[in-house]
PDB file of C-alpha atoms in Angstrom:
ATOM      1  CA  MET A 166      -0.362  -0.177   0.263  1.00 44.00           C
ATOM      2  CA  SER A 167       1.024   3.445  -0.375  1.00 50.00           C
ATOM      3  CA  SER A 168       2.388   6.047   1.949  1.00 56.00           C
ATOM      4  CA  SER A 169       1.257   9.505   2.599  1.00 58.00           C
ATOM      5  CA  SER A 170       3.006  12.359   4.296  1.00 78.00           C
ATOM      6  CA  LEU A 171       3.562  13.392   7.311  1.00 81.00           C
ATOM      7  CA  TRP A 172       1.321  15.906   6.864  1.00 81.00           C
ATOM      8  CA  ALA A 173      -1.519  14.163   5.181  1.00 83.00           C
ATOM      9  CA  ARG A 174      -0.305  12.011   8.836  1.00 85.00           C
ATOM     10  CA  VAL A 175      -1.453  14.535  11.651  1.00 86.00           C
ATOM     11  CA  PHE A 176      -4.592  16.278   9.669  1.00 86.00           C
ATOM     12  CA  SER A 177      -6.153  12.299   8.929  1.00 89.00           C
ATOM     13  CA  GLY A 178      -5.494  12.336  13.106  1.00 90.00           C
ATOM     14  CA  LEU A 179      -7.283  15.246  13.458  1.00 89.00           C
ATOM     15  CA  GLY A 180      -9.887  14.939  11.486  1.00 88.00           C
ATOM     16  CA  ALA A 181     -10.390  10.919  13.156  1.00 91.00           C
ATOM     17  CA  SER A 182     -10.762  13.928  16.059  1.00 91.00           C
ATOM     18  CA  VAL A 183     -13.125  15.470  14.527  1.00 89.00           C
ATOM     19  CA  ALA A 184     -15.135  12.447  13.673  1.00 90.00           C
ATOM     20  CA  ALA A 185     -15.238  10.931  16.599  1.00 92.00           C
ATOM     21  CA  VAL A 186     -16.970  14.678  17.676  1.00 92.00           C
ATOM     22  CA  LEU A 187     -18.950  14.423  15.488  1.00 90.00           C
ATOM     23  CA  VAL A 188     -20.377  10.712  16.730  1.00 92.00           C
ATOM     24  CA  LEU A 189     -21.206  11.926  19.920  1.00 93.00           C
ATOM     25  CA  VAL A 190     -22.597  14.815  19.049  1.00 92.00           C
ATOM     26  CA  TYR A 191     -25.072  11.894  16.826  1.00 90.00           C
ATOM     27  CA  SER A 192     -25.262  10.031  20.145  1.00 91.00           C
ATOM     28  CA  PHE A 193     -26.332  13.121  21.962  1.00 92.00           C
ATOM     29  CA  LEU A 194     -29.696  13.745  19.206  1.00 88.00           C
ATOM     30  CA  LEU A 195     -30.709   9.941  18.965  1.00 87.00           C
ATOM     31  CA  LEU A 196     -30.833  10.294  22.700  1.00 88.00           C
ATOM     32  CA  VAL A 197     -32.356  13.118  22.670  1.00 87.00           C
ATOM     33  CA  GLU A 198     -35.003  12.705  19.801  1.00 81.00           C
ATOM     34  CA  GLY A 199     -35.666   9.626  21.081  1.00 76.00           C
ATOM     35  CA  MET A 200     -37.326   6.119  19.703  1.00 77.00           C
ATOM     36  CA  PRO A 201     -40.360   7.299  16.064  1.00 76.00           C
ATOM     37  CA  ASP A 202     -43.418   7.497  17.551  1.00 76.00           C
ATOM     38  CA  GLU A 203     -45.935   9.987  16.413  1.00 71.00           C
ATOM     39  CA  GLU A 204     -43.890  13.314  16.525  1.00 73.00           C
ATOM     40  CA  VAL A 205     -39.877  11.843  15.096  1.00 74.00           C
ATOM     41  CA  SER A 206     -40.226   9.828  11.605  1.00 79.00           C
ATOM     42  CA  ALA A 207     -38.852   6.174  11.349  1.00 81.00           C
ATOM     43  CA  GLY A 208     -36.891   8.315   8.199  1.00 81.00           C
ATOM     44  CA  SER A 209     -35.328  10.994  10.577  1.00 81.00           C
ATOM     45  CA  HIS A 210     -34.309   8.825  12.916  1.00 83.00           C
ATOM     46  CA  ALA A 211     -32.402   5.916  10.848  1.00 87.00           C
ATOM     47  CA  LEU A 212     -30.912   8.612   9.048  1.00 88.00           C
ATOM     48  CA  LEU A 213     -29.087   9.881  11.694  1.00 88.00           C
ATOM     49  CA  VAL A 214     -28.599   5.980  12.887  1.00 90.00           C
ATOM     50  CA  THR A 215     -27.328   5.876   9.370  1.00 92.00           C
ATOM     51  CA  LYS A 216     -25.067   9.780   9.540  1.00 90.00           C
ATOM     52  CA  LEU A 217     -23.211   7.710  12.767  1.00 91.00           C
ATOM     53  CA  VAL A 218     -21.458   4.977  11.425  1.00 94.00           C
ATOM     54  CA  VAL A 219     -20.947   6.951   8.478  1.00 93.00           C
ATOM     55  CA  ALA A 220     -19.043   9.051  11.191  1.00 91.00           C
ATOM     56  CA  GLY A 221     -17.947   6.331  13.264  1.00 93.00           C
ATOM     57  CA  LEU A 222     -16.125   4.775   9.996  1.00 94.00           C
ATOM     58  CA  ALA A 223     -15.294   7.936   9.108  1.00 92.00           C
ATOM     59  CA  GLY A 224     -13.643   8.227  12.230  1.00 91.00           C
ATOM     60  CA  VAL A 225     -11.973   4.909  12.675  1.00 93.00           C
ATOM     61  CA  ALA A 226     -10.343   5.027   8.527  1.00 92.00           C
ATOM     62  CA  LEU A 227      -8.968   8.813   9.376  1.00 90.00           C
ATOM     63  CA  LEU A 228      -7.304   6.085  12.623  1.00 91.00           C
ATOM     64  CA  VAL A 229      -6.526   3.967  10.567  1.00 91.00           C
ATOM     65  CA  GLY A 230      -4.950   6.368   7.827  1.00 88.00           C
ATOM     66  CA  ALA A 231      -2.756   8.094  10.786  1.00 88.00           C
ATOM     67  CA  VAL A 232      -1.222   5.232  12.130  1.00 89.00           C
ATOM     68  CA  SER A 233       0.164   4.004   9.344  1.00 86.00           C
ATOM     69  CA  GLY A 234      -0.139   5.999   7.177  1.00 81.00           C
ATOM     70  CA  TRP A 235      -2.460   4.438   4.453  1.00 86.00           C
ATOM     71  CA  ARG A 236      -3.187   6.054   1.526  1.00 86.00           C
ATOM     72  CA  TRP A 237      -6.520   3.982   0.787  1.00 88.00           C
ATOM     73  CA  ALA A 238      -7.367   4.404   4.215  1.00 90.00           C
ATOM     74  CA  VAL A 239      -6.753   8.502   4.407  1.00 89.00           C
ATOM     75  CA  LEU A 240      -8.747   8.855   0.459  1.00 91.00           C
ATOM     76  CA  GLY A 241     -11.790   6.490   2.306  1.00 91.00           C
ATOM     77  CA  GLY A 242     -12.307   8.247   5.395  1.00 90.00           C
ATOM     78  CA  CYS A 243     -12.026  11.307   3.508  1.00 89.00           C
ATOM     79  CA  LEU A 244     -14.802  10.105   0.815  1.00 91.00           C
ATOM     80  CA  LEU A 245     -16.938   8.795   4.111  1.00 91.00           C
ATOM     81  CA  PHE A 246     -17.601  12.354   5.293  1.00 88.00           C
ATOM     82  CA  ALA A 247     -18.228  13.186   2.241  1.00 89.00           C
ATOM     83  CA  ALA A 248     -20.454  11.098   2.189  1.00 91.00           C
ATOM     84  CA  ASP A 249     -21.973  11.899   5.501  1.00 89.00           C
ATOM     85  CA  PHE A 250     -22.637  16.324   4.046  1.00 87.00           C
ATOM     86  CA  ALA A 251     -24.428  14.526   2.039  1.00 87.00           C
ATOM     87  CA  LEU A 252     -27.167  13.120   4.558  1.00 88.00           C
ATOM     88  CA  TRP A 253     -26.468  16.068   6.457  1.00 84.00           C
ATOM     89  CA  LEU A 254     -27.968  17.537   2.991  1.00 82.00           C
ATOM     90  CA  VAL A 255     -30.877  14.927   3.215  1.00 84.00           C
ATOM     91  CA  TRP A 256     -31.596  15.712   6.751  1.00 81.00           C
ATOM     92  CA  TYR A 257     -31.244  19.559   5.987  1.00 78.00           C
ATOM     93  CA  SER A 258     -33.800  19.155   2.852  1.00 77.00           C
ATOM     94  CA  GLY A 259     -36.354  17.740   5.309  1.00 74.00           C
ATOM     95  CA  VAL A 260     -37.930  15.321   3.546  1.00 75.00           C
ATOM     96  CA  PHE A 261     -38.141  13.217   6.643  1.00 72.00           C
ATOM     97  CA  ARG A 262     -40.209  15.976   8.666  1.00 70.00           C
ATOM     98  CA  LEU A 263     -43.572  14.524   9.447  1.00 64.00           C
ATOM     99  CA  PRO A 264     -46.048  17.044   8.376  1.00 65.00           C
ATOM    100  CA  SER A 265     -47.662  20.062  10.402  1.00 64.00           C
ATOM    101  CA  TYR A 266     -50.915  20.945   9.823  1.00 64.00           C
ATOM    102  CA  GLU A 267     -49.904  24.502  11.617  1.00 65.00           C
ATOM    103  CA  HIS A 268     -49.419  27.182   8.866  1.00 62.00           C
ATOM    104  CA  PRO A 269     -45.604  28.251   9.627  1.00 60.00           C
ATOM    105  CA  GLU A 270     -44.102  31.364   8.064  1.00 66.00           C
ATOM    106  CA  PRO A 271     -43.915  31.744   4.435  1.00 66.00           C
ATOM    107  CA  GLY A 272     -40.246  31.683   3.170  1.00 63.00           C
ATOM    108  CA  PRO A 273     -37.120  29.408   4.280  1.00 64.00           C
ATOM    109  CA  VAL A 274     -35.549  29.372   7.567  1.00 61.00           C
ATOM    110  CA  ALA A 275     -32.581  32.159   7.422  1.00 63.00           C
ATOM    111  CA  GLN A 276     -29.597  30.413   9.097  1.00 63.00           C
ATOM    112  CA  PRO A 277     -26.280  32.102  10.310  1.00 66.00           C
ATOM    113  CA  PRO A 278     -23.522  32.744   7.440  1.00 73.00           C
ATOM    114  CA  VAL A 279     -20.907  31.523  10.290  1.00 77.00           C
ATOM    115  CA  PHE A 280     -22.794  28.501  10.081  1.00 73.00           C
ATOM    116  CA  TRP A 281     -22.999  27.480   6.947  1.00 74.00           C
ATOM    117  CA  LEU A 282     -18.869  28.853   6.504  1.00 77.00           C
ATOM    118  CA  VAL A 283     -17.860  25.659   9.789  1.00 78.00           C
ATOM    119  CA  LEU A 284     -19.997  23.863   7.824  1.00 77.00           C
ATOM    120  CA  VAL A 285     -18.432  23.672   4.218  1.00 79.00           C
ATOM    121  CA  THR A 286     -14.956  24.287   6.410  1.00 78.00           C
ATOM    122  CA  VAL A 287     -16.074  21.315   7.776  1.00 76.00           C
ATOM    123  CA  TRP A 288     -17.348  18.998   5.757  1.00 77.00           C
ATOM    124  CA  GLY A 289     -15.944  19.875   2.305  1.00 79.00           C
ATOM    125  CA  VAL A 290     -12.916  21.808   2.534  1.00 81.00           C
ATOM    126  CA  PHE A 291     -10.524  19.867   5.093  1.00 82.00           C
ATOM    127  CA  PRO A 292     -11.351  16.043   3.994  1.00 83.00           C
ATOM    128  CA  GLY A 293     -10.754  18.188   0.006  1.00 83.00           C
ATOM    129  CA  LEU A 294      -7.522  18.954   1.153  1.00 82.00           C
ATOM    130  CA  LEU A 295      -6.339  15.993   3.173  1.00 84.00           C
ATOM    131  CA  ALA A 296      -7.464  14.232   0.081  1.00 84.00           C
ATOM    132  CA  ALA A 297      -5.189  16.036  -1.820  1.00 85.00           C
ATOM    133  CA  LEU A 298      -2.553  16.142   0.609  1.00 83.00           C
ATOM    134  CA  ALA A 299      -2.097  12.311   0.649  1.00 83.00           C
ATOM    135  CA  TRP A 300      -2.897  11.539  -2.783  1.00 81.00           C
ATOM    136  CA  ARG A 301       0.280  13.823  -3.567  1.00 79.00           C
ATOM    137  CA  GLY A 302       2.620  12.246  -0.537  1.00 63.00           C
ATOM    138  CA  PRO A 303       5.655  10.103  -1.778  1.00 60.00           C
ATOM    139  CA  HIS A 304       5.273   7.128  -3.457  1.00 54.00           C
ATOM    140  CA  LYS A 305       6.338   4.025  -1.363  1.00 52.00           C
ATOM    141  CA  LYS A 306       5.463   1.319   0.742  1.00 55.00           C
ATOM    142  CA  ALA A 307       3.946   1.939   4.230  1.00 52.00           C
ATOM    143  CA  SER A 308       5.485   0.572   6.887  1.00 55.00           C
ATOM    144  CA  PRO A 309       4.909   0.922  11.081  1.00 57.00           C
ATOM    145  CA  ASP A 310       7.520   2.176  11.717  1.00 56.00           C
ATOM    146  CA  LEU A 311       8.015   5.627  12.511  1.00 56.00           C
ATOM    147  CA  GLY A 312      11.289   6.267  12.410  1.00 53.00           C
ATOM    148  CA  LEU A 313      11.381   5.878  16.846  1.00 53.00           C
ATOM    149  CA  THR A 314      14.284   3.428  16.574  1.00 50.00           C
TER     150      THR A 314
END
């Protein structure tokens, strides 16, 4: 397997930490949301569980990439972050929200610009740059030797 550069390994470890925080946030949201019933749709619950699993797998892949330097593990973790972003967009679209009989205010709900900046940075820019950094790294065989001897 191909090895990635030192910086790709460092940022991969940082990405694994971000994924661990996301797993904790998604777990907390599942705890607060509860089981599907009249107020929580089964689709929304399943989507949140899927996001939890995808974020956990991304964290594991990035951690493996950080420890071993395997380029494909880092790239797989970045791809899973992109999948988590796509799932977030599905969740945000409101497809799985239960119909409400109240009359909402017209127009979309405005989100602050900082929210979108953090969202695009965490799920878009960071994995993209990490994937590019891992891809352009040195092409050599990965070894578990970290040079500590």
